[in-house]
Coordinates of C-alpha atoms in Angstrom, one line a residue:
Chain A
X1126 CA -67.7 13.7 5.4
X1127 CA -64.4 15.2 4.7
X1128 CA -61.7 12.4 3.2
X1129 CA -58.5 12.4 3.6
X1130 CA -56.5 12.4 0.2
X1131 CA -54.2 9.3 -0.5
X1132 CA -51.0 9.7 -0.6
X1133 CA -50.9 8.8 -4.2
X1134 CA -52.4 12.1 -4.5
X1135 CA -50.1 13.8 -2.2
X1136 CA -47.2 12.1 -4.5
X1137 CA -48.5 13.4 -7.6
X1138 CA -49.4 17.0 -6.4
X1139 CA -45.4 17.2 -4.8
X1140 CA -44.4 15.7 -7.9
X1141 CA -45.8 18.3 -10.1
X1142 CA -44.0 21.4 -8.1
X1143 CA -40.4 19.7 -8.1
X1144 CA -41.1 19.4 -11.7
X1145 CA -41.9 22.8 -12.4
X1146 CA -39.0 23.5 -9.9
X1147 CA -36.1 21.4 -11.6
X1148 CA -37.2 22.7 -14.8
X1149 CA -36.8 26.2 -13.8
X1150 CA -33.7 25.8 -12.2
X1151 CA -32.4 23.8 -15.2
X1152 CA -33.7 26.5 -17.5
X1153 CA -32.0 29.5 -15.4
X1154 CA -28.7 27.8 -15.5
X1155 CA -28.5 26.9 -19.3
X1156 CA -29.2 31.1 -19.4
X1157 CA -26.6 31.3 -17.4
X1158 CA -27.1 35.0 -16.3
X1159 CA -28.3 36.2 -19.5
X1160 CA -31.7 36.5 -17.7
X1161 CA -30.7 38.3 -14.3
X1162 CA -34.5 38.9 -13.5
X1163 CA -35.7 34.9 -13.1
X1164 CA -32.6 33.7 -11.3
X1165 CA -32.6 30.0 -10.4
X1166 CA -35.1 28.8 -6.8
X1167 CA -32.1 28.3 -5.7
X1168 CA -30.4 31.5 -5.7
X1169 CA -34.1 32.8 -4.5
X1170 CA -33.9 30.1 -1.5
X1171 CA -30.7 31.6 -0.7
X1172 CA -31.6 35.3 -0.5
X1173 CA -34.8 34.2 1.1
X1174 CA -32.6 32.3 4.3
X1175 CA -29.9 35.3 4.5
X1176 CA -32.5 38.1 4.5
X1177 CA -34.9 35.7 6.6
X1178 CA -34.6 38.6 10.0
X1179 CA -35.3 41.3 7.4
X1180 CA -38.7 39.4 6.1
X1181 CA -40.3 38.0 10.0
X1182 CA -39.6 42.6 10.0
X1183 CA -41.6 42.9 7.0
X1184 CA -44.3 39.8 8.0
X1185 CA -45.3 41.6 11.2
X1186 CA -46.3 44.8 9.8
X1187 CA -47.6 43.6 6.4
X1188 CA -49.9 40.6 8.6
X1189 CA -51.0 43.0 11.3
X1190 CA -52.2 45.7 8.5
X1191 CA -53.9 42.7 6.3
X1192 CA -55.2 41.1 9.3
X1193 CA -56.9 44.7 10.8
X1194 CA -58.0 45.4 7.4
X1195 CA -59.5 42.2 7.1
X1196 CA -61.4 42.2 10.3
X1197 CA -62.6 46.2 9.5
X1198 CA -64.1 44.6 6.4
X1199 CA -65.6 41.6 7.9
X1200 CA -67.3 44.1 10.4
X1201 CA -68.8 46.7 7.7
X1202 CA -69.5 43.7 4.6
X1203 CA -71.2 41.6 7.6
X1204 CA -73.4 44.9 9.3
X1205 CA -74.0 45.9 6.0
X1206 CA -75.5 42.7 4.5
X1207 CA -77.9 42.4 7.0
X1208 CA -78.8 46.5 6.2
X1209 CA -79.8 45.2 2.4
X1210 CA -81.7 42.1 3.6
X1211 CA -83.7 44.1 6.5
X1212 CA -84.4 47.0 3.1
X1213 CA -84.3 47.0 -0.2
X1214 CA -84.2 50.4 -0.6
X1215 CA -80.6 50.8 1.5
X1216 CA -79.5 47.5 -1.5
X1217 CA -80.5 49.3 -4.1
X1218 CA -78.8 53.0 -2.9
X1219 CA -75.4 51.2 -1.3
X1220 CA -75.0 48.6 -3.4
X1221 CA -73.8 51.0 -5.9
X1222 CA -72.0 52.7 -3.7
X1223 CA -69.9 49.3 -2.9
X1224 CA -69.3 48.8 -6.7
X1225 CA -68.2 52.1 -7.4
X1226 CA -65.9 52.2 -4.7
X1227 CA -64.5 48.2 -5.7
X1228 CA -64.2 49.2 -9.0
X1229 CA -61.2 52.0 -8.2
X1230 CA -58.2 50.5 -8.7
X1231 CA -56.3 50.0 -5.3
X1232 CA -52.8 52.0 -6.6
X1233 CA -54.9 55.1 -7.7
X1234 CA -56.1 55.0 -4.3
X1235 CA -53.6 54.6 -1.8
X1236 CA -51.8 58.7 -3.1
X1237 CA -54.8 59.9 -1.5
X1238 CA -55.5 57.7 1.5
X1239 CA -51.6 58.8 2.4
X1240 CA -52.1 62.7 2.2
X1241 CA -55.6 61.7 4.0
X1242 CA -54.5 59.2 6.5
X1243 CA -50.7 60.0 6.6
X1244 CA -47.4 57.7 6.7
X1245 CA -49.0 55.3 9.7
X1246 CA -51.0 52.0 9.7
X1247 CA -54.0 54.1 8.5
X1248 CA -53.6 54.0 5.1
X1249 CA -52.4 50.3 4.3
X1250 CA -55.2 49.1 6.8
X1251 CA -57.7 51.0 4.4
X1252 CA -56.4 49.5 1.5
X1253 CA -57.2 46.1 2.9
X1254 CA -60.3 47.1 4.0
X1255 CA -61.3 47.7 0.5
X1256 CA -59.5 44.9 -1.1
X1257 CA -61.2 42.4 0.9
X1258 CA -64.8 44.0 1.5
X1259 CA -66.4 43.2 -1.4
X1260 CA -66.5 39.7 -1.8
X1261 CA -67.5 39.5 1.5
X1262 CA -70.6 41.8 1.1
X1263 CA -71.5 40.0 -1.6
X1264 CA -71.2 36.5 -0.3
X1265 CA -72.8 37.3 2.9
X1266 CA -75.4 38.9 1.5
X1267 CA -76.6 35.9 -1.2
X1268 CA -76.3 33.9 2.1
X1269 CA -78.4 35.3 3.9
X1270 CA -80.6 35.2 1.5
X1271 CA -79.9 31.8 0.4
X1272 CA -83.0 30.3 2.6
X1273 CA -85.3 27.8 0.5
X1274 CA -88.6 28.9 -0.2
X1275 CA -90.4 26.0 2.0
X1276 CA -88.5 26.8 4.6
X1277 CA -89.2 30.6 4.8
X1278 CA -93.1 29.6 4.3
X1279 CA -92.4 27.0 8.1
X1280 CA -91.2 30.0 9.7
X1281 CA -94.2 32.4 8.4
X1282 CA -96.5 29.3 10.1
X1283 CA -94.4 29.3 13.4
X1284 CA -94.6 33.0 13.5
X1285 CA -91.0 33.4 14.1
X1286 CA -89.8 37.2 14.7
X1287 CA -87.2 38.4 12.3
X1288 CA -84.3 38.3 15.0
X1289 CA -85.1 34.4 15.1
X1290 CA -85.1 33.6 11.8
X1291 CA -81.9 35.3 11.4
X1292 CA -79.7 33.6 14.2
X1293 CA -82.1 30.2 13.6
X1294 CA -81.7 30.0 9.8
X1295 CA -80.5 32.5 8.0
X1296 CA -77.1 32.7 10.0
X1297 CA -76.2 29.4 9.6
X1298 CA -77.1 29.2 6.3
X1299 CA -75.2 32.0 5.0
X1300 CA -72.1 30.3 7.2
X1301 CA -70.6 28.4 4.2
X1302 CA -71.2 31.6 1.8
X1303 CA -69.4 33.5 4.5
X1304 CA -66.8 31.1 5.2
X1305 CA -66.1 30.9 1.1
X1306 CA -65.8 34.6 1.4
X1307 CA -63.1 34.7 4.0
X1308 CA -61.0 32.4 1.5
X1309 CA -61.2 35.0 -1.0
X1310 CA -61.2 38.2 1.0
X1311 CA -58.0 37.1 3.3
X1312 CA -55.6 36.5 0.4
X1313 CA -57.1 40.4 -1.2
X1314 CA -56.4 41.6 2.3
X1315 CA -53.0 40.8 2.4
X1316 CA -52.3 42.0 -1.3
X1317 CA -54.0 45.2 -0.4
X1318 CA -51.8 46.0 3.0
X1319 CA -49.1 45.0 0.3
X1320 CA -50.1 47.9 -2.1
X1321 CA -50.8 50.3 0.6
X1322 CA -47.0 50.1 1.7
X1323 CA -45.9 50.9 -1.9
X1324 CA -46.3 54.7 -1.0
X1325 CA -44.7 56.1 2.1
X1326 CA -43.8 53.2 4.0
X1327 CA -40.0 52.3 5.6
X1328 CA -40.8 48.5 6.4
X1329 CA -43.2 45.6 5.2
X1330 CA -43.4 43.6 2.0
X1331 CA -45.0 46.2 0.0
X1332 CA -41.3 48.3 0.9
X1333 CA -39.5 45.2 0.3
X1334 CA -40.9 45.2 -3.3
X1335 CA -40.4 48.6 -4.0
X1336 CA -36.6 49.1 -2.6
X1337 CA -35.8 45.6 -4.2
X1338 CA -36.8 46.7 -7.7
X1339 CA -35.5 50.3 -7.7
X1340 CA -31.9 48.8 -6.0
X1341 CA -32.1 45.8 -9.1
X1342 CA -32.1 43.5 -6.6
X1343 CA -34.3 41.0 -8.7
X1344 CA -33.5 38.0 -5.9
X1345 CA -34.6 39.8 -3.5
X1346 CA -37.8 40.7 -5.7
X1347 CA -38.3 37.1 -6.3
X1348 CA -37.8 36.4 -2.3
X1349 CA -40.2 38.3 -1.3
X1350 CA -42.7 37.4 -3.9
X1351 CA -42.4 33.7 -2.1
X1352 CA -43.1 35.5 1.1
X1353 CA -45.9 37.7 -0.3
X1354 CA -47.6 35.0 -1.6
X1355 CA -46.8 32.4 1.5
X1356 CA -48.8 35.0 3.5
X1357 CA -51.6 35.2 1.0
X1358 CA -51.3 31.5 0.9
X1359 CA -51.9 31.1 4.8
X1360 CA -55.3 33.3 4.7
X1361 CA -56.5 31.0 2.5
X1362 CA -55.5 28.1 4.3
X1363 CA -56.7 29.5 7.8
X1364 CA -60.1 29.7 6.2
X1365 CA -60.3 26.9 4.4
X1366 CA -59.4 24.6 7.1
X1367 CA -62.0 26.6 9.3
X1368 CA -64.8 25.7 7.0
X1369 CA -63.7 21.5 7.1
X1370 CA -63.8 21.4 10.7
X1371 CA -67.6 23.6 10.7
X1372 CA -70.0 23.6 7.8
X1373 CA -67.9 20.8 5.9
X1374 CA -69.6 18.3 7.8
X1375 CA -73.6 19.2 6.6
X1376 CA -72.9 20.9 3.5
X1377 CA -71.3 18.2 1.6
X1378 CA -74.7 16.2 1.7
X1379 CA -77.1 19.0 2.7
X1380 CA -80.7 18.1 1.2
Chain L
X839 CA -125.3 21.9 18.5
X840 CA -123.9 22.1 15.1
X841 CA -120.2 24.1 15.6
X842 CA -118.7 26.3 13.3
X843 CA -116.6 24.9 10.9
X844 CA -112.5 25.0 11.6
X845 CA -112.1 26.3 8.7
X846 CA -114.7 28.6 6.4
X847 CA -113.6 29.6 2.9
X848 CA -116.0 31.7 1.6
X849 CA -116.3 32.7 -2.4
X850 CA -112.2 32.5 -2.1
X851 CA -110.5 34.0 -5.4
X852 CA -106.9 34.3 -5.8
X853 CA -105.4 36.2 -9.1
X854 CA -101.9 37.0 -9.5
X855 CA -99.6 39.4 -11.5
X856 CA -96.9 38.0 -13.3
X857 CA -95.1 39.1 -16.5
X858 CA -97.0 37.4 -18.9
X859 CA -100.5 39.1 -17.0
X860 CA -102.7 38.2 -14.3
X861 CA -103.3 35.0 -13.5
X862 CA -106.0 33.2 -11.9
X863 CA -104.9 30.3 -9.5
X864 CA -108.3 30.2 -7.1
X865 CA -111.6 31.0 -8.0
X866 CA -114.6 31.5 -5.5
X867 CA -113.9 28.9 -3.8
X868 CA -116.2 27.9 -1.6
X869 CA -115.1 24.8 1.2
X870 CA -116.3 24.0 5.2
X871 CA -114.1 21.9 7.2
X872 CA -115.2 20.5 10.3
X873 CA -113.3 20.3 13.3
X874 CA -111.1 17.0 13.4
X875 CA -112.4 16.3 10.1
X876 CA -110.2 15.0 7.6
X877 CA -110.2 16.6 4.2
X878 CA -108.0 15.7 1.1
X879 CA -108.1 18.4 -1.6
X880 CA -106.8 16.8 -4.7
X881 CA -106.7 18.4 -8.1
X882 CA -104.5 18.5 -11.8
X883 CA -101.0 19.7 -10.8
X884 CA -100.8 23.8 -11.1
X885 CA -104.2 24.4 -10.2
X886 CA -103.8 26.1 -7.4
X887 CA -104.3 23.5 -5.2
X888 CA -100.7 24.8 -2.5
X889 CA -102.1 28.7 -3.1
X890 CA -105.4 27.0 -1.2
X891 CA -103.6 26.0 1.8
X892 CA -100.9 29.0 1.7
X893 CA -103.9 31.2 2.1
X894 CA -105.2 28.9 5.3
X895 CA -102.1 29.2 6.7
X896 CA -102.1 33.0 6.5
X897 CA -98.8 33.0 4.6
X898 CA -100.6 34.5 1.3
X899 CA -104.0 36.2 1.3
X900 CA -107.2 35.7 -1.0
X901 CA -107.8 38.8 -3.4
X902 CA -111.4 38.1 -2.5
X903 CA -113.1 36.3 -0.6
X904 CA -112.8 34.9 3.4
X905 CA -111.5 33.1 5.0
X906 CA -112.2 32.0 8.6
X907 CA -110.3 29.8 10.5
X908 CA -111.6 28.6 14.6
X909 CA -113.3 32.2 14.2
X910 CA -110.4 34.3 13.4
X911 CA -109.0 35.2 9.9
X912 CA -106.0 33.0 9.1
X913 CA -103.4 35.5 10.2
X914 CA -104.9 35.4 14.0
X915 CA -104.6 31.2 13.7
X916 CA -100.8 31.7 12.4
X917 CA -100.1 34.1 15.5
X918 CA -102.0 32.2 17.8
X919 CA -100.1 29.0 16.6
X920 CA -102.6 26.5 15.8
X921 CA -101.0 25.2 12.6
X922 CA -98.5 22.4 12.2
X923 CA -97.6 22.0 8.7
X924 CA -95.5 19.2 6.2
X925 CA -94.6 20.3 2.7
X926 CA -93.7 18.2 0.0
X927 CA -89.8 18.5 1.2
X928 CA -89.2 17.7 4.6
X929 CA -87.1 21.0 5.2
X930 CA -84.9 19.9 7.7
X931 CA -82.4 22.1 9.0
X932 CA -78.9 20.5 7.8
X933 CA -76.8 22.0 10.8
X934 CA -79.2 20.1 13.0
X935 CA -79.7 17.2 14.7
X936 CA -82.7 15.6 14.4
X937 CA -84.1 16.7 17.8
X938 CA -83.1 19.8 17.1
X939 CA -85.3 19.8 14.3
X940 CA -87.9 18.7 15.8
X941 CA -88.5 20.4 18.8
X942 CA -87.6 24.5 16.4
X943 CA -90.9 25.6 16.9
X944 CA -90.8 24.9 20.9
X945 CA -87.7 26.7 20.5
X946 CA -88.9 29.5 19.2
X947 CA -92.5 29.9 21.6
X948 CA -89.3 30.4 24.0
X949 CA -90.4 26.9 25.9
X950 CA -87.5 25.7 28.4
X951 CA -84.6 23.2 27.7
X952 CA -85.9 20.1 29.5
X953 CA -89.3 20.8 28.2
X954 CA -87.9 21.0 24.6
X955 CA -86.3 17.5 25.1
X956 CA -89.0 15.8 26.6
X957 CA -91.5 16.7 23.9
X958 CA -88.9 16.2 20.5
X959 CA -88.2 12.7 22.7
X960 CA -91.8 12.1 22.8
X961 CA -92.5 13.2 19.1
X962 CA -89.8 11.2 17.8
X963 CA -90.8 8.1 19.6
X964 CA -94.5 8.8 18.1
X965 CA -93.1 8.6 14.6
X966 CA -91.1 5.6 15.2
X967 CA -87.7 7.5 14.5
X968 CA -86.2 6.5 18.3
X969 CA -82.9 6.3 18.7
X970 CA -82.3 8.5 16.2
X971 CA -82.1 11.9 18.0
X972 CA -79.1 12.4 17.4
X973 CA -78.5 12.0 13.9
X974 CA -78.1 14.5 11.4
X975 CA -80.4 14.8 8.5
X976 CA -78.4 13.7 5.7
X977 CA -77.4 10.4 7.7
X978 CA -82.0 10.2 7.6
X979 CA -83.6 8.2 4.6
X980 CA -86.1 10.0 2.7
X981 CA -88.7 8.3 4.6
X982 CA -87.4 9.0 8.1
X983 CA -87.1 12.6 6.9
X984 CA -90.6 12.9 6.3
X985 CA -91.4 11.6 9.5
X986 CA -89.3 14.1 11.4
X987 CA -91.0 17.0 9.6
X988 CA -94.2 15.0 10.6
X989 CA -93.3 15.1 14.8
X990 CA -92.0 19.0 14.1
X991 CA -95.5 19.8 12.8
X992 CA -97.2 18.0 15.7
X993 CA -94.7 19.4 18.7
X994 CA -97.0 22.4 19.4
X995 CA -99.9 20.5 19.5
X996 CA -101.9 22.3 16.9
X997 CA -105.7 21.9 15.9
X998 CA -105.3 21.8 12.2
X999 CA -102.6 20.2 10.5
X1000 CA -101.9 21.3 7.0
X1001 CA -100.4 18.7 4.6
X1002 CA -99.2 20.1 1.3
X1003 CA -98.6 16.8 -0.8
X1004 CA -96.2 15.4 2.1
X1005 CA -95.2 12.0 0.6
X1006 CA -95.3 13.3 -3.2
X1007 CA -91.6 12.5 -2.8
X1008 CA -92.0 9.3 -2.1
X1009 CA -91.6 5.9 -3.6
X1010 CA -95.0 3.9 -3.4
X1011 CA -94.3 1.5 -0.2
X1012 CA -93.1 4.0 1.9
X1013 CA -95.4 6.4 1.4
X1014 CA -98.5 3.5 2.2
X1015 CA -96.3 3.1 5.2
X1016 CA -96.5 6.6 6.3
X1017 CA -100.0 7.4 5.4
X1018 CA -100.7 4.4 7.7
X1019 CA -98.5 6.1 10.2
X1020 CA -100.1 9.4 10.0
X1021 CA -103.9 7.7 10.1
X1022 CA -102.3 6.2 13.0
X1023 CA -101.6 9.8 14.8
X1024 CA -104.4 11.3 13.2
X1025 CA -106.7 8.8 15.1
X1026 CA -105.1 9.6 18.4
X1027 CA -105.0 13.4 18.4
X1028 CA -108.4 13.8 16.0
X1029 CA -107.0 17.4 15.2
X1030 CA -108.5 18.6 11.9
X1031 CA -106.6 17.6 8.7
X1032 CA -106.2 19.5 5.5
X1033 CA -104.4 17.3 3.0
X1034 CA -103.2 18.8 -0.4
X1035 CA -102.5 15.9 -2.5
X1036 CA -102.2 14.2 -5.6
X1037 CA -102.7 10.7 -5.4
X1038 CA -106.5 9.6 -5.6
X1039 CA -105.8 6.9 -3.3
X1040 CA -104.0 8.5 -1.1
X1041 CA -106.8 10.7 -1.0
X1042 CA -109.2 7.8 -0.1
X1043 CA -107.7 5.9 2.2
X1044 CA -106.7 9.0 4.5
X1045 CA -109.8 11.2 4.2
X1046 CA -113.1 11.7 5.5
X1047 CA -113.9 13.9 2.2
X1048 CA -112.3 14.0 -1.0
X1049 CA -112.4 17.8 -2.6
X1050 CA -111.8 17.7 -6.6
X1051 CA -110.7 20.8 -7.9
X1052 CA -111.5 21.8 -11.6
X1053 CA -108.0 22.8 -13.5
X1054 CA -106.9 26.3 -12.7
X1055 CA -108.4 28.8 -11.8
X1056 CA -109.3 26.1 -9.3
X1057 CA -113.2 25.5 -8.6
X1058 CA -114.5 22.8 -6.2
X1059 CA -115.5 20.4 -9.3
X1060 CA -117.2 17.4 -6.6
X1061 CA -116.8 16.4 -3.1
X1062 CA -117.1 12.7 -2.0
X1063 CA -117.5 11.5 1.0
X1064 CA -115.0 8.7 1.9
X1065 CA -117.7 6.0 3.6
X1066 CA -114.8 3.5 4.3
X1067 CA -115.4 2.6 7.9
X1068 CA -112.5 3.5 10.5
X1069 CA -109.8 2.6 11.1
X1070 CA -108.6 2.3 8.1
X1071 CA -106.4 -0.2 6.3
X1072 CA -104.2 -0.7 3.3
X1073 CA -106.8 -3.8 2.9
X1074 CA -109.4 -1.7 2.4
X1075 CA -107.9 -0.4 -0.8
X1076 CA -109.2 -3.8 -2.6
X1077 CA -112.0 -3.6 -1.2
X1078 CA -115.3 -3.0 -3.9
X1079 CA -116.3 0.5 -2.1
X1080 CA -113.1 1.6 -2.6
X1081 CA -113.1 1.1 -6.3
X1082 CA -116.3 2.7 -6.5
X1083 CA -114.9 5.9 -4.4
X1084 CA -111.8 6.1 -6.5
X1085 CA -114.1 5.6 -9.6
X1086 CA -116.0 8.8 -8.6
X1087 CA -113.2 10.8 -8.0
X1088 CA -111.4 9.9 -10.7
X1089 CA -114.5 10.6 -13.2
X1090 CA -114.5 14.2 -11.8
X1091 CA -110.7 14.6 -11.6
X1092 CA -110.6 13.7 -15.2
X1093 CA -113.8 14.5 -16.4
X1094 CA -112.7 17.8 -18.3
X1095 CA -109.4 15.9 -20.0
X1096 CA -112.2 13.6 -21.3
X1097 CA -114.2 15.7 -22.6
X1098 CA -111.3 17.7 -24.6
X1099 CA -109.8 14.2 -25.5
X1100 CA -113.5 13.5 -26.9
X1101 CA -113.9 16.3 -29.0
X1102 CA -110.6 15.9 -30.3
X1103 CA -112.3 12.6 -31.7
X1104 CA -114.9 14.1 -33.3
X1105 CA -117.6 12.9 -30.7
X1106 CA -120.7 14.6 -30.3
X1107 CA -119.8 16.6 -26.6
X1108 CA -123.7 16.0 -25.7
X1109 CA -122.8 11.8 -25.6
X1110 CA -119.8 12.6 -22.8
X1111 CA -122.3 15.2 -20.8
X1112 CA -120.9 13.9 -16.8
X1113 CA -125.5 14.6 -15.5
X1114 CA -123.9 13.5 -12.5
X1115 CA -121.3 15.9 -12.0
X1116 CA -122.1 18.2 -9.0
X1117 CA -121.6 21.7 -10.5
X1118 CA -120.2 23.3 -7.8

């Protein structure tokens, strides 16, 4: 059953950001320019609603790349996972494989996706892709495996095919690993896209970084760090909601 | 005529690997079980007692050994369907309802929607768990959970049912209740029962014949025969016969723990010799 939270809780968890917020604010003014790279929420609420035609820009390239990127990697982690549980052998070669390639760092990566892929959608899509495939190989594939002994012995019995315990069983059972995943892999997608633009891109937040810092424009920085993080934010939530409304319902008291 | 038996085991040894060397869990085992004859196999916990049915069930196979089951090895009976089986969990799937539960294995024989419903409906009402169909199995007691796994084990109408300890779980009333229950179904369909269990009385009041098992590598140590008339009753459990059945099994259930316990004492072994221990 999923609760809804009191609004006590509601009044402490609001409470604790104005804090932070007023303290911040207070902090910046008492500076009183001396720090010109934290301005005041303020002054970043300001640049945030006059520059607010230059960010939707920005949001609809940056989203479309995370959210391609994200679905790419959804595709290959998901087709893959059920590769290593149909043959160990194909784990034990690409698993590595998967490592390797999540252990390069995204930055020393996009260079060459560029002069591969050129200046388009290409590369930032492929940055996403591998920001956000990993988790979601790895999730998938402990759920799919996640099936109790007993129950893998009450198939055996019933003589159920492989195709059936899969989309019987093993499917749903891997749902909530999946579902975590998502939660994970949407925020990475949408910092990925965001690193992809970094190197030749003319819009998107990725840009928006870049040309604020190089024209020391640190309230624009700080603006689109709150819109960067808003998006990230809103994967997350899309997910998370997702899994309340599905597997939130037999999970909680599963067994 | 005298049939063949449902199920043969012949000289049945298991041994596995594992890191610390091979293991023994069955050891020429040799066991007939009529068909609709109801057998409880009872034995110390860890002897090997769950590998016994696994290999009935065609899920593991004996290292040596065979095993026959309606005239086919155990692999033919698993394809041709004839098991039902309740472990010692009910393993309900979470994500479904309880008919849904129940009536997976019509589901997957590929049997039609209004067929599915009628027999889960049917099942259900069997167990007494009507007017729960809909209900998911966390909203199910413990109890009622068991019960479910019981009608999803009986759905394809099988000839043998294999129990592997299904009320261990259990708190002491309910599971009298349900092994009334299941004496109750048992007496309707007559299919033949293999019980794994752990509960001497349990043992008696359901079976037909009691199987003891010698600690592990497991042996048939005695078999009794359960001359309780049917049906059967809690009652029956006070009853002086019954004491005397329990007291047999018991003696060769514990009779090697006494023994040990015995010498640890200093007695002379010859003085706690069990002459009427069958040796097989």
């Amino acid at each position: 059953m999923t609760h809804l939270p009191s609004f006590r809780h509601w009044a402490r968890r609001v409470a604790a950001v104005l804090g932070v917020l007023v303290a911040w604010q207070v902090a910046a003014q008492l500076a009183d320019g001396r720090a010109r790279a934290v301005p005041p929420p303020t002054a970043i609420l300001q640049t945030l609603a006059a520059n607010w035609d230059l960010f939707v820009g920005d949001l609809q390239y940056t989203l479309l790349e995370a959210a391609a990127g994200f679905l790419i990697a959804v595709v290959i982690a998901v087709g893959l996972a059920l590769v290593f549980i149909r043959s160990r052998p194909a784990e034990l070669g690409l698993y590595n494989i998967a490592v390797a390639m999540h252990s390069i760092p995204f930055i020393a990566i996009v260079p060459i996706l560029v002069i591969w892929l050129g200046n388009g959608y290409s590369p930032k899509i492929a940055v996403a892709v591998l920001a956000s495939f990993f988790p979601i190989l790895v999730n998938t594939t402990r759920g799919l495996r996640a099936v109790d002994e007993q129950t893998t012995h009450l198939l055996r019995v019933l003589d159920a095919s492989w195709w059936q315990v899969l989309t019987k069983v093993r499917w749903p059972t891997a749902l909530p690993y999946l579902l975590t995943a998502f939660k994970v892999g949407a925020p990475s997608a949408v910092l990925g896209a965001t690193i992809g633009e970094w190197i030749g891109s003319q819009t998107g937040l990725g840009y928006r970084i870049l040309s604020a810092m190089f024209n020391f424009d640190p309230d624009l920085l700080w603006a689109t760090m709150v819109v960067s993080a808003l998006a990230a934010l809103a994967g997350f939530l899309l997910f998370d909601l997702l899994e309340r409304l599905t597997v939130g319902r037999w999970v909680a008291e599963a067994r | 005529m005298t049939a063949d038996p449902a199920i043969d085991l012949r000289g049945v040894s298991k041994r596995y690997l594992t890191r610390g060397g091979e293991v023994e869990a069955v050891s020429s085992l040799s066991l007939a079980i009529r068909a609709g004859e109801f057998v409880a196999v009872i034995g110390p916990s860890g002897c090997g007692k769950s590998t016994l049915l696994k290999m009935v069930a065609g899920i593991e196979t004996p290292t040596a050994g065979t095993i026959t089951v309606e005239g086919g090895t155990p692999d033919q009976a698993r394809r041709r369907r004839l098991f039902g089986v309740v472990f010692q969990d009910p393993v309900l799937l979470p994500w479904r309802t309880l008919e849904g539960n129940v009536s997976l294995p019509l589901e997957i024989v590929g049997s039609r929607r209004p067929e599915r419903a009628r027999s889960a409906r049917e099942l259900i009402e069997l167990v007494g768990l009507a007017g729960f169909e809909a209900s998911l199995p966390a909203q199910l007691s413990g109890g009622m959970k068991q019960r479910a796994a019981i009608a999803r084990a009986l759905i394809l109408n099988p000839s043998i049912l294999l129990l592997d300890e299904p009320f261990g779980a259990l708190d002491e009333y309910t599971r009298n209740q349900l092994n009334l229950e299941l004496l109750r179904i048992w007496s309707q369909s007559r299919v033949t029962a293999l019980l794994i269990t752990h509960s001497i009385q349990e043992a008696v009041l359901l079976a037909d014949r009691v199987v003891v098992l010698t600690p592990r590598p497991a042996r048939v140590a005695m078999e009794v025969d359960v001359t309780l008339p049917r049906p059967r009753q809690l009652a029956q459990l006070r009853t002086r016969e019954c004491f005397e059945l329990v007291g047999r099994v018991s003696a060769a259930l514990y009779d090697r723990l006494e023994r040990e316990a015995g010498r640890e004492r200093g007695e002379p072994a010859a003085a706690l010799a069990p002459g009427h221990l069958d040796s097989r």
